[in-house]
XYZ file of C-alpha atoms in Angstrom:
667
model
C 152.360 -10.897 87.670
C 151.505 -13.299 90.428
C 153.996 -13.520 93.182
C 153.877 -15.355 96.479
C 155.750 -14.067 99.193
C 157.137 -16.108 102.158
C 158.196 -14.248 105.335
C 159.549 -16.285 108.096
C 160.542 -14.165 110.949
C 161.171 -14.073 114.650
C 158.620 -11.746 115.218
C 106.017 17.150 118.462
C 105.382 13.682 119.667
C 105.585 12.287 122.998
C 106.560 8.627 123.028
C 104.656 6.927 125.931
C 102.918 3.794 126.707
C 103.919 0.350 125.266
C 106.865 -1.301 126.767
C 108.232 -4.522 125.071
C 109.953 -6.771 127.761
C 112.052 -9.541 126.840
C 111.278 -12.393 129.177
C 114.081 -14.339 130.920
C 114.072 -16.833 133.892
C 117.844 -16.099 134.485
C 118.862 -13.533 136.895
C 120.517 -10.556 135.449
C 119.752 -7.241 133.809
C 116.232 -7.088 132.084
C 116.524 -5.759 128.523
C 113.504 -4.178 127.017
C 112.473 -1.135 124.924
C 109.594 1.408 124.204
C 109.274 3.912 121.621
C 112.005 6.002 123.024
C 114.943 3.777 123.687
C 116.268 0.470 125.004
C 115.615 -0.057 128.592
C 118.215 -1.903 130.683
C 117.408 -2.722 134.255
C 114.408 -0.398 134.267
C 116.500 2.475 132.960
C 116.136 4.176 129.465
C 119.453 4.321 127.859
C 121.157 6.767 125.154
C 123.975 4.561 123.702
C 126.762 4.899 121.397
C 128.176 1.936 119.831
C 131.366 0.975 117.955
C 131.872 -2.017 115.516
C 134.989 -3.778 116.112
C 135.281 -7.195 114.495
C 137.123 -9.745 116.415
C 138.769 -11.617 113.542
C 139.990 -8.486 112.038
C 142.618 -7.495 114.630
C 144.522 -10.074 116.920
C 143.506 -11.127 120.334
C 146.388 -9.152 121.836
C 144.906 -6.085 120.542
C 141.280 -6.393 121.696
C 141.883 -4.971 125.128
C 143.486 -1.908 123.831
C 141.020 -1.298 120.992
C 138.007 -1.601 123.431
C 139.748 0.565 126.044
C 140.296 3.344 123.377
C 136.783 3.045 122.170
C 135.502 3.599 125.867
C 137.881 6.630 126.050
C 136.092 7.842 122.951
C 132.602 8.013 124.691
C 131.499 4.360 123.455
C 129.113 2.407 125.460
C 128.659 -0.721 123.241
C 130.738 -2.689 121.096
C 129.303 -4.396 117.975
C 130.395 -7.338 116.085
C 129.060 -9.607 113.267
C 129.522 -13.441 113.822
C 131.701 -15.001 110.937
C 129.876 -18.176 109.963
C 132.520 -19.293 107.490
C 135.450 -18.571 110.089
C 133.777 -20.669 112.631
C 132.361 -23.509 110.643
C 134.788 -23.892 107.540
C 133.691 -27.374 107.019
C 130.282 -28.840 107.860
C 130.110 -29.650 111.562
C 133.751 -28.763 112.191
C 134.025 -25.730 114.413
C 136.859 -23.239 115.229
C 136.734 -20.793 118.080
C 140.505 -20.537 118.745
C 142.695 -17.455 118.221
C 141.183 -14.766 116.143
C 137.902 -16.718 116.145
C 137.588 -16.899 120.030
C 134.382 -14.917 120.216
C 133.757 -15.732 123.682
C 137.116 -14.140 124.779
C 136.359 -11.025 122.689
C 132.818 -10.764 124.418
C 134.397 -11.335 127.859
C 136.938 -8.573 126.950
C 134.186 -6.092 126.315
C 132.544 -7.086 129.570
C 135.815 -6.502 131.426
C 135.835 -2.938 130.177
C 132.535 -2.310 131.469
C 130.754 -2.104 128.163
C 127.735 -3.524 126.585
C 127.825 -5.753 123.406
C 125.613 -5.796 120.253
C 125.811 -9.414 118.525
C 124.986 -9.324 114.875
C 124.677 -13.159 114.178
C 123.259 -12.805 110.684
C 124.636 -15.427 109.803
C 124.678 -13.845 106.367
C 126.654 -10.610 107.058
C 128.085 -9.394 103.708
C 130.719 -7.012 105.523
C 133.078 -6.975 102.818
C 133.771 -10.531 104.069
C 134.452 -13.528 101.845
C 131.027 -15.057 100.613
C 129.260 -12.715 103.042
C 130.240 -14.891 105.771
C 128.539 -17.970 104.345
C 130.580 -21.214 104.311
C 131.238 -22.444 100.873
C 130.134 -25.922 101.614
C 126.410 -24.678 101.781
C 126.912 -24.550 97.889
C 127.002 -28.307 97.597
C 123.815 -28.891 99.860
C 121.051 -30.454 97.496
C 118.393 -28.067 96.468
C 119.571 -25.086 98.485
C 118.771 -21.535 97.674
C 120.500 -19.068 100.014
C 118.370 -16.643 102.174
C 114.676 -17.384 101.133
C 112.190 -19.846 102.107
C 114.280 -22.825 101.296
C 114.291 -25.673 103.739
C 117.957 -26.738 103.202
C 119.379 -23.132 103.889
C 116.919 -22.683 106.945
C 118.069 -26.096 108.523
C 121.794 -24.944 108.375
C 121.028 -21.140 109.301
C 119.040 -22.270 112.499
C 121.592 -24.884 113.509
C 124.411 -22.200 113.313
C 122.325 -19.492 115.021
C 121.263 -21.753 117.758
C 124.924 -23.043 118.245
C 126.001 -19.354 118.809
C 123.287 -18.372 121.189
C 123.761 -21.581 123.173
C 127.532 -20.751 123.390
C 126.778 -17.326 124.590
C 124.334 -18.721 127.208
C 126.645 -21.399 128.340
C 129.074 -18.659 129.258
C 126.441 -16.369 130.807
C 127.123 -13.475 128.223
C 123.696 -12.199 127.627
C 122.577 -9.304 129.775
C 119.624 -11.311 131.031
C 122.235 -13.574 132.631
C 124.450 -10.861 134.025
C 126.552 -10.622 130.735
C 127.325 -7.745 128.485
C 124.940 -8.734 125.320
C 122.005 -6.266 125.095
C 121.095 -6.874 121.413
C 121.275 -9.458 118.698
C 120.813 -9.267 115.011
C 119.256 -11.831 112.730
C 119.608 -11.736 108.809
C 121.298 -8.484 107.264
C 119.917 -5.912 104.994
C 117.569 -8.353 103.740
C 115.024 -5.859 102.111
C 117.584 -4.997 99.489
C 117.220 -8.576 97.784
C 113.732 -9.540 99.186
C 112.003 -8.595 96.032
C 114.157 -10.991 93.911
C 112.840 -14.081 95.953
C 109.084 -13.057 94.936
C 106.788 -15.330 97.361
C 109.774 -16.906 98.973
C 110.952 -13.702 100.524
C 108.307 -12.593 103.020
C 107.790 -16.040 104.643
C 111.638 -16.126 105.217
C 111.687 -12.843 106.884
C 108.676 -14.141 109.369
C 110.559 -17.294 109.895
C 113.930 -15.746 110.739
C 112.271 -13.617 113.243
C 110.275 -16.274 114.984
C 113.222 -18.575 114.914
C 115.505 -15.936 116.696
C 112.912 -14.843 119.294
C 112.282 -18.541 119.963
C 115.745 -19.023 121.067
C 114.864 -16.919 124.307
C 118.240 -14.843 124.694
C 116.564 -12.559 127.160
C 117.574 -9.469 125.049
C 115.824 -7.740 121.828
C 116.533 -8.873 118.364
C 116.832 -6.481 115.408
C 116.948 -6.552 111.705
C 118.745 -3.900 109.805
C 117.367 -2.295 106.582
C 114.195 -4.421 107.103
C 110.997 -1.998 107.281
C 108.657 -5.050 107.806
C 110.626 -6.727 110.482
C 108.041 -8.668 112.412
C 107.182 -7.715 116.033
C 108.819 -7.925 118.435
C 111.941 -7.617 116.186
C 113.297 -3.914 115.694
C 113.797 -2.541 112.284
C 116.930 -0.393 112.079
C 118.833 1.993 109.695
C 122.360 1.402 107.930
C 124.005 4.042 105.829
C 125.472 7.522 105.809
C 122.726 9.655 106.262
C 120.233 7.981 108.683
C 119.776 11.291 110.241
C 117.937 12.493 107.012
C 116.695 9.219 105.368
C 115.343 6.890 108.207
C 111.580 7.019 108.313
C 111.618 5.535 111.783
C 110.790 2.104 113.085
C 107.610 0.261 111.749
C 106.004 0.620 115.299
C 105.601 3.782 117.495
C 106.524 1.093 120.181
C 109.984 0.581 118.936
C 113.157 2.733 119.338
C 114.972 4.421 116.468
C 118.263 2.480 116.156
C 121.290 3.136 113.749
C 123.169 -0.076 113.241
C 125.795 1.222 110.654
C 126.878 4.773 110.412
C 129.701 4.477 108.039
C 132.666 6.458 109.230
C 134.446 6.062 105.884
C 134.375 3.845 102.674
C 136.113 0.724 102.549
C 138.770 0.399 99.755
C 138.484 -1.917 96.802
C 140.639 -2.217 93.681
C 139.043 -0.289 90.982
C 136.921 1.676 93.262
C 138.508 5.356 93.748
C 139.350 5.924 97.377
C 137.228 8.215 99.334
C 136.934 9.079 102.935
C 134.424 10.830 105.109
C 134.846 13.918 107.397
C 134.391 14.064 111.171
C 131.971 16.992 110.662
C 129.640 15.041 108.284
C 129.606 12.000 110.714
C 128.836 14.279 113.635
C 126.123 16.120 111.625
C 124.317 12.908 110.793
C 124.432 11.533 114.282
C 123.241 14.851 115.999
C 120.328 14.979 113.447
C 119.438 11.384 114.206
C 119.368 11.880 117.837
C 117.456 15.219 117.250
C 114.823 13.268 115.347
C 114.387 10.692 118.141
C 117.312 8.395 117.720
C 118.822 6.803 120.920
C 121.314 4.165 119.626
C 124.024 4.993 117.035
C 126.843 2.465 116.004
C 129.740 3.588 114.034
C 130.679 1.253 111.199
C 133.491 0.787 111.554
C 135.118 2.194 114.549
C 138.049 0.123 114.028
C 138.255 -1.713 110.800
C 141.395 -3.537 110.985
C 143.101 -6.134 108.849
C 141.285 -8.925 106.501
C 143.883 -11.661 107.441
C 144.512 -14.435 104.996
C 141.894 -14.771 102.213
C 138.919 -13.406 104.091
C 138.121 -10.274 101.918
C 135.345 -10.112 99.630
C 135.709 -9.725 95.792
C 138.386 -6.932 95.069
C 138.395 -5.751 98.645
C 141.877 -4.578 99.967
C 143.474 -6.195 103.049
C 143.316 -3.133 105.018
C 139.812 -2.317 106.148
C 138.357 0.979 106.980
C 141.795 2.511 107.747
C 140.257 6.093 108.044
C 137.982 4.921 110.896
C 138.459 6.707 114.311
C 140.918 3.650 115.192
C 143.032 3.029 112.146
C 144.044 -0.281 110.998
C 146.810 -0.555 113.464
C 144.716 0.382 116.291
C 146.024 3.859 116.547
C 143.823 7.054 117.353
C 142.852 9.061 114.155
C 142.369 12.661 114.867
C 140.384 14.651 114.560
C 137.823 11.906 114.008
C 137.894 10.241 117.285
C 138.304 13.459 119.180
C 135.512 15.301 117.545
C 133.077 12.462 117.971
C 133.863 12.032 121.621
C 133.098 15.692 122.255
C 129.719 15.049 120.197
C 128.962 12.128 122.555
C 129.696 14.338 125.631
C 127.397 17.091 124.305
C 124.532 14.815 123.528
C 124.743 12.848 126.788
C 124.481 16.203 128.718
C 120.936 16.270 127.043
C 120.075 12.685 128.108
C 117.214 13.410 130.659
C 115.161 15.722 128.302
C 115.749 13.353 125.304
C 114.967 10.090 127.137
C 112.183 11.318 129.419
C 111.045 14.529 127.862
C 108.442 15.539 125.186
C 109.862 16.331 121.380
C 108.674 19.565 119.807
C 109.728 20.691 116.275
C 110.097 24.522 115.238
C 110.742 25.795 111.836
C 113.502 28.194 111.943
C 113.932 29.007 108.091
C 113.536 27.195 104.776
C 116.034 24.558 105.653
C 116.609 25.098 109.190
C 114.776 23.247 112.016
C 114.852 23.274 115.816
C 114.179 20.064 117.647
C 113.464 20.526 121.349
C 113.089 18.152 124.183
C 111.309 19.418 127.327
C 110.466 17.781 130.775
C 107.755 18.874 133.171
C 110.399 19.590 135.695
C 111.562 22.411 133.249
C 114.610 20.551 131.958
C 115.103 21.524 128.164
C 117.500 20.548 125.480
C 117.488 21.787 121.760
C 119.093 20.800 118.585
C 119.291 23.674 116.049
C 119.770 22.203 112.496
C 120.959 23.876 109.222
C 120.471 21.483 106.227
C 121.581 23.974 103.879
C 125.030 22.728 102.684
C 126.192 25.898 100.789
C 125.798 28.759 103.309
C 125.829 29.816 107.013
C 122.594 31.301 108.519
C 121.580 32.945 111.620
C 118.388 31.829 113.220
C 116.347 33.055 116.219
C 115.435 30.643 119.006
C 113.946 31.835 122.323
C 114.761 35.484 121.378
C 118.296 34.834 120.873
C 120.456 34.462 117.495
C 122.577 31.528 116.701
C 124.781 31.242 113.673
C 124.811 27.849 111.981
C 127.354 26.722 109.580
C 126.395 24.870 106.388
C 125.241 21.397 107.181
C 125.673 21.593 110.872
C 123.842 21.102 114.210
C 124.357 23.224 117.352
C 123.727 21.380 120.638
C 122.058 23.291 123.523
C 121.466 20.998 126.618
C 119.750 23.852 128.340
C 118.005 25.258 125.407
C 120.452 28.296 125.680
C 123.896 27.892 125.599
C 125.672 26.057 122.570
C 128.064 23.363 123.967
C 128.862 21.863 120.579
C 128.471 22.539 116.814
C 129.059 19.634 114.406
C 130.889 21.652 111.832
C 133.429 23.230 114.365
C 136.341 20.963 114.988
C 138.256 21.824 118.301
C 140.674 18.951 117.984
C 144.152 18.935 116.270
C 144.975 16.622 113.529
C 147.381 13.836 113.845
C 149.489 11.986 111.406
C 150.477 8.385 111.494
C 154.319 8.353 111.548
C 155.852 5.235 109.703
C 159.522 4.888 109.795
C 161.639 2.508 108.085
C 163.120 -0.037 110.527
C 164.746 -2.417 108.082
C 165.150 -2.794 104.301
C 165.183 -6.100 102.608
C 166.634 -4.841 99.344
C 169.752 -7.000 99.161
C 169.405 -9.835 96.872
C 171.426 -12.250 99.024
C 168.707 -11.836 101.843
C 166.193 -13.760 99.623
C 165.624 -17.188 98.343
C 162.947 -18.017 95.783
C 161.024 -21.029 94.481
C 159.406 -20.931 91.007
C 156.049 -22.585 91.065
C 155.229 -25.251 88.510
C 153.188 -24.342 85.477
C 151.110 -27.695 84.840
C 150.196 -28.972 81.280
C 147.312 -30.932 80.433
C 149.250 -34.141 80.898
C 149.994 -33.056 84.389
C 146.304 -32.871 85.483
C 143.932 -35.573 86.903
C 140.655 -33.555 86.935
C 139.140 -33.468 83.412
C 136.189 -32.067 81.671
C 134.857 -31.269 78.243
C 133.489 -27.931 79.240
C 134.806 -24.713 81.129
C 134.139 -25.342 84.785
C 133.063 -22.599 87.035
C 135.823 -21.506 89.224
C 134.290 -21.253 92.673
C 132.514 -24.549 92.417
C 135.713 -26.381 91.356
C 138.156 -24.856 94.079
C 135.419 -24.932 96.711
C 137.293 -21.807 98.055
C 140.315 -23.958 99.041
C 142.554 -21.620 96.990
C 142.347 -18.511 94.847
C 143.959 -20.330 91.947
C 142.402 -22.551 89.366
C 144.586 -23.813 86.250
C 142.620 -24.242 83.165
C 144.863 -26.336 80.723
C 144.485 -28.019 77.288
C 146.706 -29.435 74.500
C 146.296 -27.486 71.205
C 147.390 -28.988 67.665
C 148.688 -26.420 65.500
C 149.399 -27.576 61.791
C 150.517 -24.456 59.894
C 153.690 -23.056 58.943
C 152.440 -19.768 60.247
C 153.284 -19.834 63.815
C 151.329 -16.524 64.746
C 147.763 -16.758 66.347
C 145.560 -14.802 68.703
C 144.419 -16.256 71.878
C 141.146 -14.895 73.018
C 139.811 -15.397 76.572
C 136.537 -13.990 78.047
C 136.535 -14.192 81.965
C 134.022 -13.570 84.613
C 136.748 -12.699 87.054
C 138.973 -11.727 88.674
C 142.443 -12.169 87.210
C 143.910 -14.284 84.436
C 147.532 -15.194 83.608
C 148.033 -17.048 80.225
C 151.044 -19.394 79.513
C 151.795 -20.932 76.158
C 154.333 -23.719 76.209
C 155.546 -22.465 79.646
C 156.015 -18.834 78.605
C 153.837 -16.154 80.205
C 152.139 -14.379 77.024
C 149.694 -12.102 78.974
C 147.655 -11.078 82.036
C 144.348 -9.320 82.512
C 141.993 -8.652 85.251
C 138.604 -7.098 86.147
C 138.087 -4.679 89.103
C 135.492 -3.938 91.762
C 133.203 -1.961 89.306
C 133.626 -4.270 86.333
C 134.352 -8.029 87.251
C 134.207 -9.287 83.647
C 137.109 -8.692 81.276
C 138.703 -10.104 78.128
C 142.095 -11.067 77.179
C 143.345 -10.961 73.575
C 147.168 -11.590 72.891
C 149.180 -12.721 69.912
C 150.918 -15.886 70.602
C 153.428 -17.880 68.984
C 152.758 -21.590 68.523
C 154.746 -24.598 67.608
C 153.957 -26.638 64.601
C 152.360 -29.703 66.041
C 151.400 -29.937 69.870
C 151.043 -26.949 72.189
C 150.394 -26.784 75.884
C 148.147 -23.794 76.781
C 147.758 -23.125 80.583
C 145.416 -20.438 81.792
C 145.639 -19.464 85.541
C 142.325 -18.029 86.676
C 142.722 -16.236 90.197
C 140.025 -14.974 92.367
C 140.560 -11.982 94.747
C 137.897 -12.870 97.368
C 134.439 -14.215 96.607
C 131.275 -12.167 96.114
C 129.488 -11.120 99.426
C 126.055 -9.659 98.257
C 123.227 -9.972 95.967
C 120.380 -12.502 95.533
C 120.904 -16.041 94.656
C 124.604 -15.880 95.731
C 124.812 -19.729 95.152
C 124.152 -19.028 91.177
C 127.049 -16.411 90.944
C 129.976 -17.646 88.400
C 133.483 -16.830 88.220
C 136.351 -18.016 85.799
C 136.774 -18.542 82.242
C 133.596 -18.292 80.013
C 135.031 -18.575 76.517
C 138.124 -19.497 74.835
C 139.265 -19.210 71.223
C 142.211 -19.237 68.960
C 142.327 -17.404 65.799
C 144.906 -17.923 63.134
C 144.980 -17.237 59.417
C 143.278 -20.373 58.425
C 140.334 -20.354 60.798
C 139.037 -19.541 64.283
C 138.453 -22.190 66.943
C 136.138 -22.079 69.745
C 137.879 -24.238 72.437
C 135.230 -23.868 75.288
C 133.931 -27.395 74.821
C 137.542 -28.984 74.161
C 138.987 -31.381 76.387
C 140.157 -29.501 79.342
C 142.496 -30.420 82.544
C 142.192 -28.831 85.634
C 144.366 -28.224 88.789
C 143.197 -26.595 92.058
C 145.838 -24.358 93.545
C 149.578 -23.950 93.233
C 152.033 -26.427 94.063
C 153.576 -24.207 96.914
C 150.074 -24.028 98.508
C 149.593 -27.759 98.180
C 153.032 -28.594 99.974
C 152.378 -25.506 102.515
C 155.750 -24.167 101.815
C 154.878 -21.202 103.728
C 155.279 -23.283 107.013
C 158.730 -23.482 108.536
C 158.518 -27.327 108.916
C 157.076 -27.744 105.329
C 159.434 -25.045 103.704
C 162.034 -27.784 102.845
C 159.571 -29.602 100.682
C 160.812 -27.684 97.828
C 164.393 -26.645 96.561
C 164.844 -22.874 97.253
C 167.445 -21.198 95.312
C 169.234 -17.980 95.666
C 167.294 -14.789 94.321
C 167.863 -14.083 90.784
C 165.179 -11.647 89.434
C 161.997 -9.861 90.610
C 160.302 -10.305 87.317
C 159.602 -14.038 87.535
C 155.992 -15.038 87.307
C 154.649 -17.322 89.956
C 157.503 -17.142 92.183
C 157.691 -17.560 95.977
C 160.120 -15.554 98.052
C 161.172 -16.123 101.722
C 163.424 -14.254 104.064
C 164.273 -14.568 107.729
C 164.672 -11.692 109.910
C 164.948 -10.833 113.497
C 161.982 -8.826 115.002
C 162.895 -5.075 114.906
C 161.916 -4.119 118.465
C 160.288 -6.430 120.938
C 156.501 -5.756 121.373
C 156.493 -2.974 118.878
C 153.992 -2.558 116.052
C 155.499 -2.925 112.587
C 154.322 -3.484 109.026
C 155.602 -4.713 105.686
C 155.857 -2.227 102.904
C 155.070 -4.325 99.759
C 155.314 -1.402 97.254
C 157.926 -3.151 95.400
C 155.916 -6.311 94.805
C 153.315 -7.182 92.133
C 150.365 -9.412 93.428
C 150.338 -12.233 95.793
C 149.790 -13.292 99.531
C 152.144 -12.855 102.522
C 152.999 -15.284 105.517
C 154.750 -14.365 108.534
C 155.722 -17.351 110.760
C 153.123 -19.428 108.999
C 150.256 -16.963 109.497
C 148.916 -15.311 106.210
C 148.667 -11.622 106.838
C 146.565 -11.265 103.574
C 146.725 -10.613 99.872
C 148.707 -7.597 98.516
C 148.197 -6.146 94.712
C 150.816 -3.222 94.831
C 150.762 -3.120 91.146
C 147.078 -2.254 90.936
C 147.081 1.637 90.839
C 144.477 4.234 91.520
C 143.935 7.143 88.968
C 146.380 9.118 90.732
C 148.967 6.421 90.032
C 149.430 5.112 93.662
C 148.790 1.711 94.931
C 145.447 1.143 96.667
C 147.478 -0.419 99.515
C 151.062 -0.931 100.124
């Protein structure tokens, strides 16, 4: 059952030749590239990067997160730019608090690291609507992400605003700032074919538009093999060490923009994780094959505060990353990768300036060797057999390689690191109970109003699409109608087909059933026996979204909410899809903003009575447990809803949605 919770507290190829220089008239570090690496101030660079998204943590956390990443051997912090966070209404911008991107970039600079800015502005990222502001949906004639003039106008306006903001603060490396890379679009190749002749021109336009902004640093496109020069095409995924065919020009470097450190959690998607050994294996193999830039997605996932998640994604994001949701170091993952970085960096000179040779060492074994004229030599001995260990002979010496492992030899003789051998102890996040809120007198409640058709002012003779009706101003949309029942038999069946995500059905004010889809299957059907009055009956159907879709072609055409409604009784079956419907966007508590302290008195709160009431708001006041200490709320006893602390939404919860093992996806 849907519950709101209000918490108000006090708390063998040699790469030579062509170098692409990105011109800039502003004094700073020149950033360019060749077929081997990015070149910063004339020096080739072997770089490890970490995705940390500024709105998924609080500004007070940024310095600590960046510092811990640096301690882990990270050179670059990479982030998306979140269009719908910054421009929630057309022409109205927000760069405050968690949206203060300038402060975040300057924090990166203060730690002596570089920055990679993925502007998009479509980003996917398991973020609501893929980062696109929903007001775009109402722009006449718009088709997202193709050769559509209305979309291109708004995309260019936002991209230009972000670039100019970075320039005004001197944040590009060409100006002496930390930003060395920018990204335009995001994994477009995955949907390009759906747009037919409107796809390729859009790719060319996006690249030209971005380059024309003259940032003084290179641009990239991820998962876009036909990225036009001088834009660099990059790899995303878990296995770029194996799968990446390389850039589309010998004059472009091998960049890996997303090396997934785990899987994000989503309701209905069985939880999975990824080992430190597997991550290290793919990184070492990518570098062995010519890679010189690897970004971990995510290095810190953080929290999807408020209503920012994409469809069915949990509030906690990439908690199994090297830095967990709260910013604590996760071992052995962070430690193992730190040792990997040190081992690879010890091979920097041969990798960046030497000639690459390959040597077959067996059926699934390979040696990648980098040599310089000075005699410097580094080797990567690879075993791609995931079933058994093997012994290989290299330079007249024998080396044992475990399954799916790479041994790194910075002098072509001595192994300093093997990706399958973890020499870092595990750690466990310790969570202690500081305070229990289990006494009924601690709580107050407000039961939200279930509207009838007569209470509504928005009317239609069809079932309206959910997203286009709410405009993403709320998760909730009430579909109401009045039903005349003329029969002595009070029993009937209410049948509802929904395109997602959740449905609560009320007949004459009583909850008669709920249903939901999940991450793997959004559509669902609710069939419940109901009891009708002889005469007029009020049917109120509450459709609920759990984030908006974030991927796929023609996102503007996607539909959620009710698709068909029927009532079956003994005499007949009535299709009510084209009945006279009344609509209400949101809950009364949302409209009155009772989650804010100064608005809380807009309703009459009562003493707590029962934990099983549908559509009930709960609130409590408490003192912070320990000053400046991290703490969380365990919502395992709750059903589904949203939580506010001191007026700030810390996200949705759905503790009643269980995995196949019988545990909540997140508590």
